[in-house]
JSON list of C-alpha atoms in Angstrom, two decimals:
[
{"chain": "A", "resi": 1, "resn": "UNK", "atom": "CA", "xyz": [168.81, 122.33, 33.26]},
{"chain": "A", "resi": 2, "resn": "UNK", "atom": "CA", "xyz": [167.11, 124.75, 30.84]},
{"chain": "A", "resi": 3, "resn": "UNK", "atom": "CA", "xyz": [164.55, 126.71, 32.77]},
{"chain": "A", "resi": 4, "resn": "UNK", "atom": "CA", "xyz": [162.74, 129.93, 33.55]},
{"chain": "A", "resi": 5, "resn": "UNK", "atom": "CA", "xyz": [162.93, 130.83, 37.23]},
{"chain": "A", "resi": 6, "resn": "UNK", "atom": "CA", "xyz": [160.45, 133.13, 38.92]},
{"chain": "A", "resi": 7, "resn": "UNK", "atom": "CA", "xyz": [160.48, 134.44, 42.45]},
{"chain": "A", "resi": 8, "resn": "UNK", "atom": "CA", "xyz": [158.66, 134.52, 44.72]},
{"chain": "A", "resi": 9, "resn": "UNK", "atom": "CA", "xyz": [156.26, 131.62, 44.19]},
{"chain": "A", "resi": 10, "resn": "UNK", "atom": "CA", "xyz": [153.68, 133.10, 46.55]},
{"chain": "A", "resi": 11, "resn": "UNK", "atom": "CA", "xyz": [153.23, 136.67, 47.72]},
{"chain": "A", "resi": 12, "resn": "UNK", "atom": "CA", "xyz": [150.63, 138.41, 49.81]},
{"chain": "A", "resi": 13, "resn": "UNK", "atom": "CA", "xyz": [150.93, 142.18, 49.92]},
{"chain": "A", "resi": 14, "resn": "UNK", "atom": "CA", "xyz": [148.92, 145.27, 50.77]},
{"chain": "A", "resi": 15, "resn": "UNK", "atom": "CA", "xyz": [147.47, 147.81, 48.37]},
{"chain": "A", "resi": 16, "resn": "UNK", "atom": "CA", "xyz": [150.00, 150.40, 47.29]},
{"chain": "A", "resi": 17, "resn": "UNK", "atom": "CA", "xyz": [153.18, 148.66, 48.43]},
{"chain": "A", "resi": 18, "resn": "UNK", "atom": "CA", "xyz": [155.58, 148.44, 45.51]},
{"chain": "A", "resi": 19, "resn": "UNK", "atom": "CA", "xyz": [156.77, 144.96, 44.61]},
{"chain": "A", "resi": 20, "resn": "UNK", "atom": "CA", "xyz": [158.93, 143.23, 42.04]},
{"chain": "A", "resi": 21, "resn": "UNK", "atom": "CA", "xyz": [158.58, 139.71, 40.71]},
{"chain": "A", "resi": 22, "resn": "UNK", "atom": "CA", "xyz": [161.85, 138.46, 39.30]},
{"chain": "A", "resi": 23, "resn": "UNK", "atom": "CA", "xyz": [162.27, 136.27, 36.23]},
{"chain": "A", "resi": 24, "resn": "UNK", "atom": "CA", "xyz": [165.45, 134.73, 34.89]},
{"chain": "A", "resi": 25, "resn": "UNK", "atom": "CA", "xyz": [166.11, 132.31, 32.02]},
{"chain": "A", "resi": 26, "resn": "UNK", "atom": "CA", "xyz": [169.27, 130.36, 31.26]},
{"chain": "A", "resi": 27, "resn": "UNK", "atom": "CA", "xyz": [168.55, 129.49, 27.64]},
{"chain": "A", "resi": 28, "resn": "UNK", "atom": "CA", "xyz": [169.87, 132.67, 26.00]},
{"chain": "A", "resi": 29, "resn": "UNK", "atom": "CA", "xyz": [166.40, 133.35, 24.58]},
{"chain": "A", "resi": 30, "resn": "UNK", "atom": "CA", "xyz": [165.78, 136.71, 22.92]},
{"chain": "A", "resi": 31, "resn": "UNK", "atom": "CA", "xyz": [162.06, 136.87, 23.66]},
{"chain": "A", "resi": 32, "resn": "UNK", "atom": "CA", "xyz": [160.57, 137.14, 27.10]},
{"chain": "A", "resi": 33, "resn": "UNK", "atom": "CA", "xyz": [157.05, 137.86, 28.19]},
{"chain": "A", "resi": 34, "resn": "UNK", "atom": "CA", "xyz": [154.79, 138.15, 31.20]},
{"chain": "A", "resi": 35, "resn": "UNK", "atom": "CA", "xyz": [151.30, 136.67, 31.38]},
{"chain": "A", "resi": 36, "resn": "UNK", "atom": "CA", "xyz": [148.62, 136.68, 34.00]},
{"chain": "A", "resi": 37, "resn": "UNK", "atom": "CA", "xyz": [146.03, 133.95, 34.39]},
{"chain": "A", "resi": 38, "resn": "UNK", "atom": "CA", "xyz": [142.59, 134.59, 35.83]},
{"chain": "A", "resi": 39, "resn": "UNK", "atom": "CA", "xyz": [139.57, 132.28, 36.09]},
{"chain": "A", "resi": 40, "resn": "UNK", "atom": "CA", "xyz": [137.30, 132.68, 33.09]},
{"chain": "A", "resi": 41, "resn": "UNK", "atom": "CA", "xyz": [139.77, 134.98, 31.32]},
{"chain": "A", "resi": 42, "resn": "UNK", "atom": "CA", "xyz": [142.58, 132.57, 30.61]},
{"chain": "A", "resi": 43, "resn": "UNK", "atom": "CA", "xyz": [146.16, 133.70, 30.05]},
{"chain": "A", "resi": 44, "resn": "UNK", "atom": "CA", "xyz": [146.73, 137.27, 28.88]},
{"chain": "A", "resi": 45, "resn": "UNK", "atom": "CA", "xyz": [149.95, 138.98, 27.91]},
{"chain": "A", "resi": 46, "resn": "UNK", "atom": "CA", "xyz": [151.05, 141.89, 30.11]},
{"chain": "A", "resi": 47, "resn": "UNK", "atom": "CA", "xyz": [154.38, 142.95, 28.61]},
{"chain": "A", "resi": 48, "resn": "UNK", "atom": "CA", "xyz": [156.94, 141.47, 26.29]},
{"chain": "A", "resi": 49, "resn": "UNK", "atom": "CA", "xyz": [160.54, 142.01, 25.31]},
{"chain": "A", "resi": 50, "resn": "UNK", "atom": "CA", "xyz": [162.15, 141.22, 21.98]},
{"chain": "A", "resi": 51, "resn": "UNK", "atom": "CA", "xyz": [165.67, 141.67, 23.30]},
{"chain": "A", "resi": 52, "resn": "UNK", "atom": "CA", "xyz": [167.77, 143.70, 25.71]},
{"chain": "A", "resi": 53, "resn": "UNK", "atom": "CA", "xyz": [166.38, 147.22, 26.18]},
{"chain": "A", "resi": 54, "resn": "UNK", "atom": "CA", "xyz": [163.43, 146.45, 23.87]},
{"chain": "A", "resi": 55, "resn": "UNK", "atom": "CA", "xyz": [160.10, 146.14, 25.69]},
{"chain": "A", "resi": 56, "resn": "UNK", "atom": "CA", "xyz": [156.50, 146.85, 24.80]},
{"chain": "A", "resi": 57, "resn": "UNK", "atom": "CA", "xyz": [152.95, 146.53, 26.08]},
{"chain": "A", "resi": 58, "resn": "UNK", "atom": "CA", "xyz": [150.83, 143.46, 25.71]},
{"chain": "A", "resi": 59, "resn": "UNK", "atom": "CA", "xyz": [147.08, 143.19, 26.15]},
{"chain": "A", "resi": 60, "resn": "UNK", "atom": "CA", "xyz": [146.80, 144.19, 29.81]},
{"chain": "A", "resi": 61, "resn": "UNK", "atom": "CA", "xyz": [149.77, 146.45, 30.71]},
{"chain": "A", "resi": 62, "resn": "UNK", "atom": "CA", "xyz": [148.01, 148.92, 33.03]},
{"chain": "A", "resi": 63, "resn": "UNK", "atom": "CA", "xyz": [149.55, 148.99, 36.50]},
{"chain": "A", "resi": 64, "resn": "UNK", "atom": "CA", "xyz": [152.72, 147.14, 35.49]},
{"chain": "A", "resi": 65, "resn": "UNK", "atom": "CA", "xyz": [156.25, 148.01, 34.44]},
{"chain": "A", "resi": 66, "resn": "UNK", "atom": "CA", "xyz": [159.08, 145.88, 33.15]},
{"chain": "A", "resi": 67, "resn": "UNK", "atom": "CA", "xyz": [162.75, 146.26, 32.30]},
{"chain": "A", "resi": 68, "resn": "UNK", "atom": "CA", "xyz": [165.23, 144.24, 30.26]},
{"chain": "A", "resi": 69, "resn": "UNK", "atom": "CA", "xyz": [168.73, 145.38, 31.15]},
{"chain": "A", "resi": 70, "resn": "UNK", "atom": "CA", "xyz": [170.23, 141.93, 30.65]},
{"chain": "A", "resi": 71, "resn": "UNK", "atom": "CA", "xyz": [169.19, 139.18, 28.29]},
{"chain": "A", "resi": 72, "resn": "UNK", "atom": "CA", "xyz": [168.50, 136.66, 31.02]},
{"chain": "A", "resi": 73, "resn": "UNK", "atom": "CA", "xyz": [166.38, 138.84, 33.38]},
{"chain": "A", "resi": 74, "resn": "UNK", "atom": "CA", "xyz": [162.94, 140.33, 32.90]},
{"chain": "A", "resi": 75, "resn": "UNK", "atom": "CA", "xyz": [161.45, 141.60, 36.19]},
{"chain": "A", "resi": 76, "resn": "UNK", "atom": "CA", "xyz": [157.81, 142.61, 36.55]},
{"chain": "A", "resi": 77, "resn": "UNK", "atom": "CA", "xyz": [157.22, 145.68, 38.70]},
{"chain": "A", "resi": 78, "resn": "UNK", "atom": "CA", "xyz": [153.97, 146.69, 40.34]},
{"chain": "A", "resi": 79, "resn": "UNK", "atom": "CA", "xyz": [154.49, 150.28, 41.50]},
{"chain": "A", "resi": 80, "resn": "UNK", "atom": "CA", "xyz": [151.21, 150.51, 43.42]},
{"chain": "A", "resi": 81, "resn": "UNK", "atom": "CA", "xyz": [149.48, 147.15, 43.54]},
{"chain": "A", "resi": 82, "resn": "UNK", "atom": "CA", "xyz": [145.70, 147.01, 43.71]},
{"chain": "A", "resi": 83, "resn": "UNK", "atom": "CA", "xyz": [143.36, 144.11, 44.54]},
{"chain": "A", "resi": 84, "resn": "UNK", "atom": "CA", "xyz": [142.45, 143.66, 40.85]},
{"chain": "A", "resi": 85, "resn": "UNK", "atom": "CA", "xyz": [146.07, 142.60, 40.29]},
{"chain": "A", "resi": 86, "resn": "UNK", "atom": "CA", "xyz": [145.51, 139.53, 42.41]},
{"chain": "A", "resi": 87, "resn": "UNK", "atom": "CA", "xyz": [146.32, 136.79, 39.95]},
{"chain": "A", "resi": 88, "resn": "UNK", "atom": "CA", "xyz": [148.64, 133.97, 38.91]},
{"chain": "A", "resi": 89, "resn": "UNK", "atom": "CA", "xyz": [151.59, 135.37, 36.98]},
{"chain": "A", "resi": 90, "resn": "UNK", "atom": "CA", "xyz": [153.83, 133.54, 34.55]},
{"chain": "A", "resi": 91, "resn": "UNK", "atom": "CA", "xyz": [157.07, 134.61, 32.97]},
{"chain": "A", "resi": 92, "resn": "UNK", "atom": "CA", "xyz": [158.01, 132.91, 29.71]},
{"chain": "A", "resi": 93, "resn": "UNK", "atom": "CA", "xyz": [160.84, 132.92, 27.21]},
{"chain": "A", "resi": 94, "resn": "UNK", "atom": "CA", "xyz": [161.23, 131.81, 23.63]},
{"chain": "A", "resi": 95, "resn": "UNK", "atom": "CA", "xyz": [163.41, 132.04, 20.55]},
{"chain": "A", "resi": 96, "resn": "UNK", "atom": "CA", "xyz": [162.95, 131.97, 16.84]},
{"chain": "A", "resi": 97, "resn": "UNK", "atom": "CA", "xyz": [165.06, 129.92, 14.45]},
{"chain": "A", "resi": 98, "resn": "UNK", "atom": "CA", "xyz": [164.74, 131.50, 11.02]},
{"chain": "A", "resi": 99, "resn": "UNK", "atom": "CA", "xyz": [161.11, 131.26, 9.97]},
{"chain": "A", "resi": 100, "resn": "UNK", "atom": "CA", "xyz": [160.25, 128.78, 12.69]},
{"chain": "A", "resi": 101, "resn": "UNK", "atom": "CA", "xyz": [158.67, 130.06, 15.89]},
{"chain": "A", "resi": 102, "resn": "UNK", "atom": "CA", "xyz": [159.28, 127.98, 18.94]},
{"chain": "A", "resi": 103, "resn": "UNK", "atom": "CA", "xyz": [156.79, 127.87, 21.74]},
{"chain": "A", "resi": 104, "resn": "UNK", "atom": "CA", "xyz": [157.42, 129.59, 25.01]},
{"chain": "A", "resi": 105, "resn": "UNK", "atom": "CA", "xyz": [158.90, 127.95, 28.09]},
{"chain": "A", "resi": 106, "resn": "UNK", "atom": "CA", "xyz": [157.07, 129.10, 31.21]},
{"chain": "A", "resi": 107, "resn": "UNK", "atom": "CA", "xyz": [158.27, 129.69, 34.73]},
{"chain": "A", "resi": 108, "resn": "UNK", "atom": "CA", "xyz": [156.54, 127.97, 37.64]},
{"chain": "A", "resi": 109, "resn": "UNK", "atom": "CA", "xyz": [154.32, 130.94, 38.35]},
{"chain": "A", "resi": 110, "resn": "UNK", "atom": "CA", "xyz": [153.86, 133.54, 41.08]},
{"chain": "A", "resi": 111, "resn": "UNK", "atom": "CA", "xyz": [150.59, 133.58, 42.94]},
{"chain": "A", "resi": 112, "resn": "UNK", "atom": "CA", "xyz": [150.03, 137.19, 44.04]},
{"chain": "A", "resi": 113, "resn": "UNK", "atom": "CA", "xyz": [147.34, 138.32, 46.45]},
{"chain": "A", "resi": 114, "resn": "UNK", "atom": "CA", "xyz": [146.82, 142.04, 47.03]},
{"chain": "A", "resi": 115, "resn": "UNK", "atom": "CA", "xyz": [144.70, 142.88, 50.07]},
{"chain": "B", "resi": 1, "resn": "UNK", "atom": "CA", "xyz": [133.57, 135.52, 19.29]},
{"chain": "B", "resi": 2, "resn": "UNK", "atom": "CA", "xyz": [136.71, 134.32, 21.08]},
{"chain": "B", "resi": 3, "resn": "UNK", "atom": "CA", "xyz": [139.94, 134.28, 19.09]},
{"chain": "B", "resi": 4, "resn": "UNK", "atom": "CA", "xyz": [140.64, 130.68, 20.02]},
{"chain": "B", "resi": 5, "resn": "UNK", "atom": "CA", "xyz": [137.75, 128.41, 20.91]},
{"chain": "B", "resi": 6, "resn": "UNK", "atom": "CA", "xyz": [137.86, 125.04, 22.58]},
{"chain": "B", "resi": 7, "resn": "UNK", "atom": "CA", "xyz": [135.30, 122.71, 24.11]},
{"chain": "B", "resi": 8, "resn": "UNK", "atom": "CA", "xyz": [135.89, 123.15, 27.87]},
{"chain": "B", "resi": 9, "resn": "UNK", "atom": "CA", "xyz": [134.98, 119.56, 28.65]},
{"chain": "B", "resi": 10, "resn": "UNK", "atom": "CA", "xyz": [135.54, 117.84, 30.95]},
{"chain": "B", "resi": 11, "resn": "UNK", "atom": "CA", "xyz": [136.29, 114.75, 28.95]},
{"chain": "B", "resi": 12, "resn": "UNK", "atom": "CA", "xyz": [136.12, 111.73, 31.24]},
{"chain": "B", "resi": 13, "resn": "UNK", "atom": "CA", "xyz": [137.68, 108.69, 29.56]},
{"chain": "B", "resi": 14, "resn": "UNK", "atom": "CA", "xyz": [138.91, 105.29, 30.74]},
{"chain": "B", "resi": 15, "resn": "UNK", "atom": "CA", "xyz": [142.57, 104.36, 30.61]},
{"chain": "B", "resi": 16, "resn": "UNK", "atom": "CA", "xyz": [143.56, 103.14, 27.17]},
{"chain": "B", "resi": 17, "resn": "UNK", "atom": "CA", "xyz": [140.94, 105.20, 25.36]},
{"chain": "B", "resi": 18, "resn": "UNK", "atom": "CA", "xyz": [141.62, 107.44, 22.39]},
{"chain": "B", "resi": 19, "resn": "UNK", "atom": "CA", "xyz": [140.49, 111.02, 22.84]},
{"chain": "B", "resi": 20, "resn": "UNK", "atom": "CA", "xyz": [140.40, 113.93, 20.40]},
{"chain": "B", "resi": 21, "resn": "UNK", "atom": "CA", "xyz": [140.38, 117.64, 21.14]},
{"chain": "B", "resi": 22, "resn": "UNK", "atom": "CA", "xyz": [139.40, 120.27, 18.64]},
{"chain": "B", "resi": 23, "resn": "UNK", "atom": "CA", "xyz": [140.11, 123.95, 18.44]},
{"chain": "B", "resi": 24, "resn": "UNK", "atom": "CA", "xyz": [139.19, 126.74, 16.05]},
{"chain": "B", "resi": 25, "resn": "UNK", "atom": "CA", "xyz": [140.87, 130.11, 15.66]},
{"chain": "B", "resi": 26, "resn": "UNK", "atom": "CA", "xyz": [139.42, 133.27, 14.17]},
{"chain": "B", "resi": 27, "resn": "UNK", "atom": "CA", "xyz": [142.43, 135.18, 12.89]},
{"chain": "B", "resi": 28, "resn": "UNK", "atom": "CA", "xyz": [143.52, 133.84, 9.53]},
{"chain": "B", "resi": 29, "resn": "UNK", "atom": "CA", "xyz": [146.85, 135.65, 9.90]},
{"chain": "B", "resi": 30, "resn": "UNK", "atom": "CA", "xyz": [147.87, 133.35, 12.75]},
{"chain": "B", "resi": 31, "resn": "UNK", "atom": "CA", "xyz": [151.18, 131.74, 11.92]},
{"chain": "B", "resi": 32, "resn": "UNK", "atom": "CA", "xyz": [152.27, 129.36, 14.65]},
{"chain": "B", "resi": 33, "resn": "UNK", "atom": "CA", "xyz": [150.22, 126.82, 16.52]},
{"chain": "B", "resi": 34, "resn": "UNK", "atom": "CA", "xyz": [150.82, 124.83, 19.67]},
{"chain": "B", "resi": 35, "resn": "UNK", "atom": "CA", "xyz": [149.26, 122.51, 22.17]},
{"chain": "B", "resi": 36, "resn": "UNK", "atom": "CA", "xyz": [150.15, 123.07, 25.80]},
{"chain": "B", "resi": 37, "resn": "UNK", "atom": "CA", "xyz": [149.10, 121.07, 28.82]},
{"chain": "B", "resi": 38, "resn": "UNK", "atom": "CA", "xyz": [148.52, 122.62, 32.20]},
{"chain": "B", "resi": 39, "resn": "UNK", "atom": "CA", "xyz": [148.18, 120.76, 35.45]},
{"chain": "B", "resi": 40, "resn": "UNK", "atom": "CA", "xyz": [146.15, 122.37, 38.21]},
{"chain": "B", "resi": 41, "resn": "UNK", "atom": "CA", "xyz": [147.81, 125.57, 39.49]},
{"chain": "B", "resi": 42, "resn": "UNK", "atom": "CA", "xyz": [150.99, 124.87, 37.54]},
{"chain": "B", "resi": 43, "resn": "UNK", "atom": "CA", "xyz": [152.65, 126.43, 34.53]},
{"chain": "B", "resi": 44, "resn": "UNK", "atom": "CA", "xyz": [151.62, 125.58, 30.96]},
{"chain": "B", "resi": 45, "resn": "UNK", "atom": "CA", "xyz": [154.04, 123.14, 29.40]},
{"chain": "B", "resi": 46, "resn": "UNK", "atom": "CA", "xyz": [154.59, 122.86, 25.67]},
{"chain": "B", "resi": 47, "resn": "UNK", "atom": "CA", "xyz": [153.24, 119.54, 24.45]},
{"chain": "B", "resi": 48, "resn": "UNK", "atom": "CA", "xyz": [153.90, 120.00, 20.78]},
{"chain": "B", "resi": 49, "resn": "UNK", "atom": "CA", "xyz": [153.98, 122.48, 17.94]},
{"chain": "B", "resi": 50, "resn": "UNK", "atom": "CA", "xyz": [151.46, 121.93, 15.17]},
{"chain": "B", "resi": 51, "resn": "UNK", "atom": "CA", "xyz": [152.45, 121.98, 11.54]},
{"chain": "B", "resi": 52, "resn": "UNK", "atom": "CA", "xyz": [150.36, 121.99, 8.37]},
{"chain": "B", "resi": 53, "resn": "UNK", "atom": "CA", "xyz": [151.66, 118.58, 7.43]},
{"chain": "B", "resi": 54, "resn": "UNK", "atom": "CA", "xyz": [150.54, 117.16, 10.77]},
{"chain": "B", "resi": 55, "resn": "UNK", "atom": "CA", "xyz": [152.95, 115.80, 13.31]},
{"chain": "B", "resi": 56, "resn": "UNK", "atom": "CA", "xyz": [153.17, 112.96, 15.76]},
{"chain": "B", "resi": 57, "resn": "UNK", "atom": "CA", "xyz": [155.02, 112.52, 19.02]},
{"chain": "B", "resi": 58, "resn": "UNK", "atom": "CA", "xyz": [154.53, 109.09, 20.52]},
{"chain": "B", "resi": 59, "resn": "UNK", "atom": "CA", "xyz": [150.88, 108.75, 21.51]},
{"chain": "B", "resi": 60, "resn": "UNK", "atom": "CA", "xyz": [150.09, 112.32, 20.49]},
{"chain": "B", "resi": 61, "resn": "UNK", "atom": "CA", "xyz": [149.13, 113.49, 17.00]},
{"chain": "B", "resi": 62, "resn": "UNK", "atom": "CA", "xyz": [148.41, 117.09, 16.05]},
{"chain": "B", "resi": 63, "resn": "UNK", "atom": "CA", "xyz": [146.78, 118.34, 12.87]},
{"chain": "B", "resi": 64, "resn": "UNK", "atom": "CA", "xyz": [146.31, 121.79, 11.41]},
{"chain": "B", "resi": 65, "resn": "UNK", "atom": "CA", "xyz": [143.82, 122.79, 8.73]},
{"chain": "B", "resi": 66, "resn": "UNK", "atom": "CA", "xyz": [144.56, 126.36, 7.72]},
{"chain": "B", "resi": 67, "resn": "UNK", "atom": "CA", "xyz": [141.67, 126.57, 5.29]},
{"chain": "B", "resi": 68, "resn": "UNK", "atom": "CA", "xyz": [139.18, 125.69, 8.04]},
{"chain": "B", "resi": 69, "resn": "UNK", "atom": "CA", "xyz": [141.22, 127.41, 10.78]},
{"chain": "B", "resi": 70, "resn": "UNK", "atom": "CA", "xyz": [141.02, 124.25, 12.79]},
{"chain": "B", "resi": 71, "resn": "UNK", "atom": "CA", "xyz": [143.54, 122.46, 15.02]},
{"chain": "B", "resi": 72, "resn": "UNK", "atom": "CA", "xyz": [143.22, 119.04, 16.57]},
{"chain": "B", "resi": 73, "resn": "UNK", "atom": "CA", "xyz": [145.02, 116.88, 19.10]},
{"chain": "B", "resi": 74, "resn": "UNK", "atom": "CA", "xyz": [144.61, 113.12, 19.29]},
{"chain": "B", "resi": 75, "resn": "UNK", "atom": "CA", "xyz": [145.78, 111.17, 22.31]},
{"chain": "B", "resi": 76, "resn": "UNK", "atom": "CA", "xyz": [145.96, 107.41, 21.92]},
{"chain": "B", "resi": 77, "resn": "UNK", "atom": "CA", "xyz": [146.14, 104.84, 24.71]},
{"chain": "B", "resi": 78, "resn": "UNK", "atom": "CA", "xyz": [145.33, 107.42, 27.42]},
{"chain": "B", "resi": 79, "resn": "UNK", "atom": "CA", "xyz": [147.25, 107.18, 30.69]},
{"chain": "B", "resi": 80, "resn": "UNK", "atom": "CA", "xyz": [146.22, 108.41, 34.12]},
{"chain": "B", "resi": 81, "resn": "UNK", "atom": "CA", "xyz": [149.11, 110.88, 33.86]},
{"chain": "B", "resi": 82, "resn": "UNK", "atom": "CA", "xyz": [147.46, 112.49, 30.81]},
{"chain": "B", "resi": 83, "resn": "UNK", "atom": "CA", "xyz": [144.82, 114.02, 33.11]},
{"chain": "B", "resi": 84, "resn": "UNK", "atom": "CA", "xyz": [145.27, 117.77, 32.72]},
{"chain": "B", "resi": 85, "resn": "UNK", "atom": "CA", "xyz": [143.89, 120.78, 30.90]},
{"chain": "B", "resi": 86, "resn": "UNK", "atom": "CA", "xyz": [144.94, 121.01, 27.25]},
{"chain": "B", "resi": 87, "resn": "UNK", "atom": "CA", "xyz": [145.38, 124.48, 25.86]},
{"chain": "B", "resi": 88, "resn": "UNK", "atom": "CA", "xyz": [145.17, 125.31, 22.18]},
{"chain": "B", "resi": 89, "resn": "UNK", "atom": "CA", "xyz": [147.49, 128.22, 21.46]},
{"chain": "B", "resi": 90, "resn": "UNK", "atom": "CA", "xyz": [148.13, 130.38, 18.40]},
{"chain": "B", "resi": 91, "resn": "UNK", "atom": "CA", "xyz": [150.79, 132.98, 17.74]},
{"chain": "B", "resi": 92, "resn": "UNK", "atom": "CA", "xyz": [150.77, 135.85, 15.30]},
{"chain": "B", "resi": 93, "resn": "UNK", "atom": "CA", "xyz": [154.01, 136.34, 13.43]},
{"chain": "B", "resi": 94, "resn": "UNK", "atom": "CA", "xyz": [154.59, 139.82, 14.74]},
{"chain": "B", "resi": 95, "resn": "UNK", "atom": "CA", "xyz": [157.24, 141.34, 16.99]},
{"chain": "B", "resi": 96, "resn": "UNK", "atom": "CA", "xyz": [154.91, 140.98, 19.94]},
{"chain": "B", "resi": 97, "resn": "UNK", "atom": "CA", "xyz": [154.97, 137.19, 19.66]},
{"chain": "B", "resi": 98, "resn": "UNK", "atom": "CA", "xyz": [151.91, 137.08, 21.86]},
{"chain": "B", "resi": 99, "resn": "UNK", "atom": "CA", "xyz": [150.38, 133.72, 22.48]},
{"chain": "B", "resi": 100, "resn": "UNK", "atom": "CA", "xyz": [146.60, 133.65, 22.30]},
{"chain": "B", "resi": 101, "resn": "UNK", "atom": "CA", "xyz": [145.27, 130.88, 24.46]},
{"chain": "B", "resi": 102, "resn": "UNK", "atom": "CA", "xyz": [142.08, 128.95, 24.24]},
{"chain": "B", "resi": 103, "resn": "UNK", "atom": "CA", "xyz": [140.24, 128.48, 27.51]},
{"chain": "B", "resi": 104, "resn": "UNK", "atom": "CA", "xyz": [141.41, 124.87, 27.66]},
{"chain": "B", "resi": 105, "resn": "UNK", "atom": "CA", "xyz": [139.82, 121.43, 27.58]},
{"chain": "B", "resi": 106, "resn": "UNK", "atom": "CA", "xyz": [139.95, 119.42, 30.75]},
{"chain": "B", "resi": 107, "resn": "UNK", "atom": "CA", "xyz": [140.77, 115.73, 30.45]},
{"chain": "B", "resi": 108, "resn": "UNK", "atom": "CA", "xyz": [140.23, 113.25, 33.26]},
{"chain": "B", "resi": 109, "resn": "UNK", "atom": "CA", "xyz": [141.51, 109.74, 32.60]},
{"chain": "B", "resi": 110, "resn": "UNK", "atom": "CA", "xyz": [139.94, 107.22, 34.92]},
{"chain": "B", "resi": 111, "resn": "UNK", "atom": "CA", "xyz": [141.27, 103.81, 36.00]}
]
């Protein structure tokens, strides 16, 4: 089954304790991206990757890191989490066929609480 | 002004009704357009892409008017399972491929 898999689904952590949210896709998509969703603010892009070893900042990158060592994996790293990073996080992947952009497929989400 | 604007609703409609959602976007350079649905606390799921010629998928019809920067979604013969939040989404044709989401329109289909 074609899918984007995120882990963990739920995470409660303390301020300053480094954590990684994993993301893996089995569709051989070039593009991957991380979004966070907050009430009243909607979904906002954190980081994106156009392909292996190619990553760049989105709209709200502060406090996050990513890596893309393999095409299928795109982990999100919070080096020193803070309470304002409490949010619902989604990983997504997509591809482009010539001039046609295909929409993203999203993972099931990670609900992170930083206390 | 928000980049993508939608009526937040909620739209409360009876089963079998036809309901229309509208969306406007501010950046005329936007290239790709989508409707997603999102159930409470779950991931957005792609409902359909939207093309200038208009497109239909079963009970769902999407329209795009580039001149007016306006996107619409029509749902015919509403089902209880259509209850969700519908997100209007645009994408710039840049390397970033960032999706810009509207705040969503909530639909509640009632028996």
